[in-house]
Amino acid sequence: MDSAPRSAKGRRTRARLLEAGKEVFERDGFLQARITDIAARAEVSHGSFYHYFDSKESLFREIAEEVEVRLVSMDDIGHDSEHRGSPVDRIRAANRSYLLAYRREAKIMRVIEEVSRYDDDVRAVRTKRDDYLGVRLESAIARLQAEGSADQRIDKRYAALALGGMVARFAENMFIGGGSYDLEVAVEQLTLLWANSLGLDGDVVRAKRPSAGS
C-alpha cells in the first residue's frame, strides 16, 4: 500500500522498515533478502509489512531513491564565491562531500548498482538522479561562467555530463569496484581535473601530491 501513514506511530514504523530493509539488503543482497527478515529486524509482524509496502521491490525502490538523493550535493560549486570560497575551493568541497557520502552508502550502492542492471524501476531511479545532478551541475557551471571564472567556450550541458559522470564513476570504482585509492588524493585529483577542464582563472590549484609509496 505504499501511501504515507497518517499517524506518528505509523510513520515511525514505516521508517523502521526502511532502515531494516536497508540493513538486510546490504547484508543479504536483493535476491536473497526476505520480507520475514526485514519485518523481524523492524520488530513488526510479517503481515504488517504489507500495510506499508506492496512488496520487497517497492521497499527497495524507495530505499534506492533516498540513497541516490543523498548523493546529489555537487551543486555547491556554483554558490556565491563571497560566502563559499573560490571556485576551486567549492569544487574541492563538493568532490569531498560526494566521495564521503558514497563511502557511507557503499554497501547499499553495490546492491543498487546490481539491481539496476535488470530492474527497470531501479534503473529509472538512477537515471532520475543522473538527470537531476546534470541540471544542477549545468546551473553551477553557468554561474561560474557568469562570474568570469570558467571558460566561456565550454558548453555547460556537455561539461556537466562529462564531469559529473567522471566523479560518479570514479566513486563507484573506488568504493564498490575494488579500486585502491587514497581519499584525499582522490579529492585533489578530481578537483584538478574539474578546474583544468573548466579553464578556471585566478585560482591556484594546490593538488596534494601522493606521499612516497602510496
Short mmCIF file of C-alpha atoms in Angstrom, two decimals:
data_model
loop_
_atom_site.label_atom_id
_atom_site.label_comp_id
_atom_site.label_asym_id
_atom_site.label_seq_id
_atom_site.Cartn_x
_atom_site.Cartn_y
_atom_site.Cartn_z
CA MET A 1 0.00 0.00 0.00
CA ASP A 2 2.97 2.45 -0.11
CA SER A 3 0.97 5.60 0.81
CA ALA A 4 2.39 7.67 3.67
CA PRO A 5 0.86 6.75 7.04
CA ARG A 6 -1.11 9.48 8.79
CA SER A 7 -0.25 8.71 12.40
CA ALA A 8 3.09 9.40 14.08
CA LYS A 9 3.27 5.75 15.10
CA GLY A 10 2.69 4.67 11.52
CA ARG A 11 5.42 6.99 10.26
CA ARG A 12 7.85 5.61 12.83
CA THR A 13 7.00 2.04 11.85
CA ARG A 14 7.48 2.83 8.18
CA ALA A 15 10.84 4.47 8.93
CA ARG A 16 11.92 1.37 10.86
CA LEU A 17 11.00 -0.82 7.90
CA LEU A 18 13.08 1.37 5.59
CA GLU A 19 16.06 1.21 7.94
CA ALA A 20 15.67 -2.53 8.49
CA GLY A 21 15.27 -3.13 4.77
CA LYS A 22 18.46 -1.23 4.01
CA GLU A 23 20.38 -3.29 6.56
CA VAL A 24 19.03 -6.61 5.26
CA PHE A 25 19.64 -5.68 1.62
CA GLU A 26 23.20 -4.66 2.49
CA ARG A 27 23.77 -7.94 4.30
CA ASP A 28 22.00 -10.41 2.01
CA GLY A 29 21.69 -8.65 -1.34
CA PHE A 30 18.38 -8.06 -3.07
CA LEU A 31 17.60 -11.54 -4.34
CA GLN A 32 18.36 -13.29 -1.04
CA ALA A 33 16.68 -10.71 1.20
CA ARG A 34 13.41 -11.91 2.74
CA ILE A 35 10.45 -9.87 3.92
CA THR A 36 10.33 -12.09 7.02
CA ASP A 37 13.85 -10.96 7.98
CA ILE A 38 13.08 -7.32 7.27
CA ALA A 39 9.92 -7.40 9.38
CA ALA A 40 11.72 -9.15 12.23
CA ARG A 41 14.54 -6.61 12.20
CA ALA A 42 11.99 -3.78 12.26
CA GLU A 43 10.12 -5.56 15.07
CA VAL A 44 6.82 -5.75 13.19
CA SER A 45 4.78 -8.72 12.09
CA HIS A 46 5.17 -10.16 8.61
CA GLY A 47 1.63 -9.10 7.80
CA SER A 48 2.23 -5.54 8.99
CA PHE A 49 4.90 -5.13 6.32
CA TYR A 50 2.20 -5.11 3.65
CA HIS A 51 0.36 -2.31 5.40
CA TYR A 52 3.26 -0.04 4.43
CA PHE A 53 4.77 -1.57 1.28
CA ASP A 54 3.31 -3.62 -1.55
CA SER A 55 6.39 -5.78 -1.98
CA LYS A 56 10.10 -6.19 -1.38
CA GLU A 57 10.62 -4.45 -4.72
CA SER A 58 8.68 -1.33 -3.71
CA LEU A 59 10.61 -1.10 -0.45
CA PHE A 60 13.92 -1.41 -2.27
CA ARG A 61 12.96 1.25 -4.83
CA GLU A 62 12.21 3.74 -2.07
CA ILE A 63 15.48 2.96 -0.30
CA ALA A 64 17.36 3.36 -3.58
CA GLU A 65 15.72 6.71 -4.25
CA GLU A 66 16.53 8.01 -0.76
CA VAL A 67 20.17 6.96 -1.08
CA GLU A 68 20.59 8.40 -4.58
CA VAL A 69 19.14 11.73 -3.46
CA ARG A 70 21.65 11.93 -0.61
CA LEU A 71 24.49 11.64 -3.09
CA VAL A 72 23.47 14.72 -5.06
CA SER A 73 25.45 17.51 -3.45
CA MET A 74 27.84 18.77 -6.13
CA ASP A 75 25.84 21.92 -6.95
CA ASP A 76 27.83 23.57 -4.15
CA ILE A 77 30.40 24.56 -6.77
CA GLY A 78 28.19 27.34 -8.05
CA HIS A 79 27.42 29.16 -4.81
CA ASP A 80 28.36 32.77 -4.26
CA SER A 81 32.14 32.94 -4.06
CA GLU A 82 31.98 35.68 -1.40
CA HIS A 83 30.40 33.22 1.01
CA ARG A 84 31.76 29.84 -0.07
CA GLY A 85 35.39 30.47 -1.04
CA SER A 86 36.95 30.34 -4.50
CA PRO A 87 35.53 28.19 -7.31
CA VAL A 88 38.29 25.63 -6.75
CA ASP A 89 37.55 25.57 -3.03
CA ARG A 90 33.88 24.91 -3.79
CA ILE A 91 34.69 22.16 -6.28
CA ARG A 92 37.03 20.55 -3.78
CA ALA A 93 34.38 20.67 -1.05
CA ALA A 94 31.75 19.21 -3.37
CA ASN A 95 34.03 16.39 -4.52
CA ARG A 96 34.93 15.53 -0.93
CA SER A 97 31.27 15.64 0.10
CA TYR A 98 30.28 13.30 -2.73
CA LEU A 99 33.04 10.78 -2.05
CA LEU A 100 32.33 10.74 1.68
CA ALA A 101 28.61 10.26 1.04
CA TYR A 102 29.32 7.45 -1.41
CA ARG A 103 31.65 5.77 1.08
CA ARG A 104 28.95 5.88 3.75
CA GLU A 105 26.46 4.28 1.37
CA ALA A 106 28.85 1.91 -0.40
CA LYS A 107 27.20 -1.30 0.81
CA ILE A 108 23.73 -0.39 -0.42
CA MET A 109 25.12 1.28 -3.56
CA ARG A 110 26.65 -2.05 -4.53
CA VAL A 111 23.19 -3.64 -4.34
CA ILE A 112 21.53 -0.74 -6.16
CA GLU A 113 24.06 -0.97 -8.98
CA GLU A 114 23.48 -4.72 -9.32
CA VAL A 115 19.68 -4.47 -9.29
CA SER A 116 19.67 -1.59 -11.79
CA ARG A 117 21.11 -3.98 -14.40
CA TYR A 118 17.85 -5.93 -14.62
CA ASP A 119 15.16 -3.85 -12.87
CA ASP A 120 13.74 -1.02 -14.98
CA ASP A 121 12.29 0.81 -11.98
CA VAL A 122 15.58 0.89 -10.09
CA ARG A 123 17.38 1.89 -13.28
CA ALA A 124 14.89 4.74 -13.60
CA VAL A 125 15.75 5.86 -10.07
CA ARG A 126 19.42 6.09 -11.05
CA THR A 127 18.57 7.87 -14.29
CA LYS A 128 16.46 10.38 -12.36
CA ARG A 129 19.41 11.03 -10.05
CA ASP A 130 21.75 11.49 -13.02
CA ASP A 131 19.33 13.87 -14.73
CA TYR A 132 18.82 15.89 -11.56
CA LEU A 133 22.54 16.09 -10.94
CA GLY A 134 23.10 17.12 -14.55
CA VAL A 135 20.68 20.04 -14.27
CA ARG A 136 22.29 21.23 -11.04
CA LEU A 137 25.79 20.96 -12.47
CA GLU A 138 24.76 22.83 -15.61
CA SER A 139 23.45 25.63 -13.43
CA ALA A 140 26.62 25.66 -11.35
CA ILE A 141 28.86 25.80 -14.42
CA ALA A 142 26.73 28.59 -15.89
CA ARG A 143 27.19 30.61 -12.69
CA LEU A 144 30.94 30.09 -12.83
CA GLN A 145 30.91 31.36 -16.42
CA ALA A 146 28.72 34.32 -15.48
CA GLU A 147 31.14 35.39 -12.75
CA GLY A 148 34.03 35.12 -15.23
CA SER A 149 35.72 32.13 -13.60
CA ALA A 150 35.10 29.41 -16.20
CA ASP A 151 35.97 29.29 -19.91
CA GLN A 152 33.10 30.79 -21.90
CA ARG A 153 33.63 28.36 -24.79
CA ILE A 154 32.54 25.40 -22.69
CA ASP A 155 29.07 24.01 -23.34
CA LYS A 156 27.63 23.59 -19.85
CA ARG A 157 25.42 20.65 -20.84
CA TYR A 158 28.30 18.60 -22.23
CA ALA A 159 30.59 19.59 -19.36
CA ALA A 160 28.01 18.65 -16.72
CA LEU A 161 27.53 15.20 -18.22
CA ALA A 162 31.26 14.55 -18.62
CA LEU A 163 32.48 15.90 -15.28
CA GLY A 164 29.56 14.63 -13.21
CA GLY A 165 29.91 11.22 -14.80
CA MET A 166 33.64 11.21 -14.12
CA VAL A 167 33.19 11.73 -10.39
CA ALA A 168 30.29 9.27 -10.11
CA ARG A 169 32.14 6.54 -11.99
CA PHE A 170 35.32 7.14 -10.01
CA ALA A 171 33.41 6.82 -6.72
CA GLU A 172 31.79 3.60 -7.91
CA ASN A 173 35.17 2.10 -8.80
CA MET A 174 36.80 3.35 -5.62
CA PHE A 175 34.23 2.08 -3.16
CA ILE A 176 32.49 -0.89 -4.77
CA GLY A 177 34.68 -1.82 -7.71
CA GLY A 178 37.73 -2.87 -5.74
CA GLY A 179 39.89 0.14 -6.56
CA SER A 180 42.56 1.14 -4.03
CA TYR A 181 42.78 4.93 -3.75
CA ASP A 182 43.54 7.43 -1.02
CA LEU A 183 40.54 9.67 -0.31
CA GLU A 184 42.41 12.97 -0.08
CA VAL A 185 44.48 12.26 -3.17
CA ALA A 186 41.28 11.36 -5.00
CA VAL A 187 39.66 14.63 -3.91
CA GLU A 188 42.62 16.68 -5.12
CA GLN A 189 42.97 14.85 -8.43
CA LEU A 190 39.26 15.12 -9.24
CA THR A 191 39.38 18.79 -8.30
CA LEU A 192 42.38 19.35 -10.56
CA LEU A 193 40.58 17.64 -13.45
CA TRP A 194 37.46 19.75 -12.86
CA ALA A 195 39.43 23.00 -12.64
CA ASN A 196 41.54 22.32 -15.73
CA SER A 197 38.51 21.18 -17.73
CA LEU A 198 36.62 24.38 -16.94
CA GLY A 199 39.66 26.58 -17.52
CA LEU A 200 39.26 28.30 -14.18
CA ASP A 201 41.15 31.56 -13.85
CA GLY A 202 42.54 33.26 -10.79
CA ASP A 203 42.84 30.11 -8.70
CA VAL A 204 45.91 28.18 -7.75
CA VAL A 205 45.04 24.50 -7.63
CA ARG A 206 47.20 23.16 -4.86
CA ALA A 207 46.95 19.45 -5.52
CA LYS A 208 48.36 17.38 -2.70
CA ARG A 209 50.97 15.08 -4.11
CA PRO A 210 50.84 11.43 -3.03
CA SER A 211 53.49 10.58 -0.47
CA ALA A 212 56.19 8.15 -1.46
CA GLY A 213 54.95 4.59 -1.53
CA SER A 214 51.25 5.49 -1.65
#
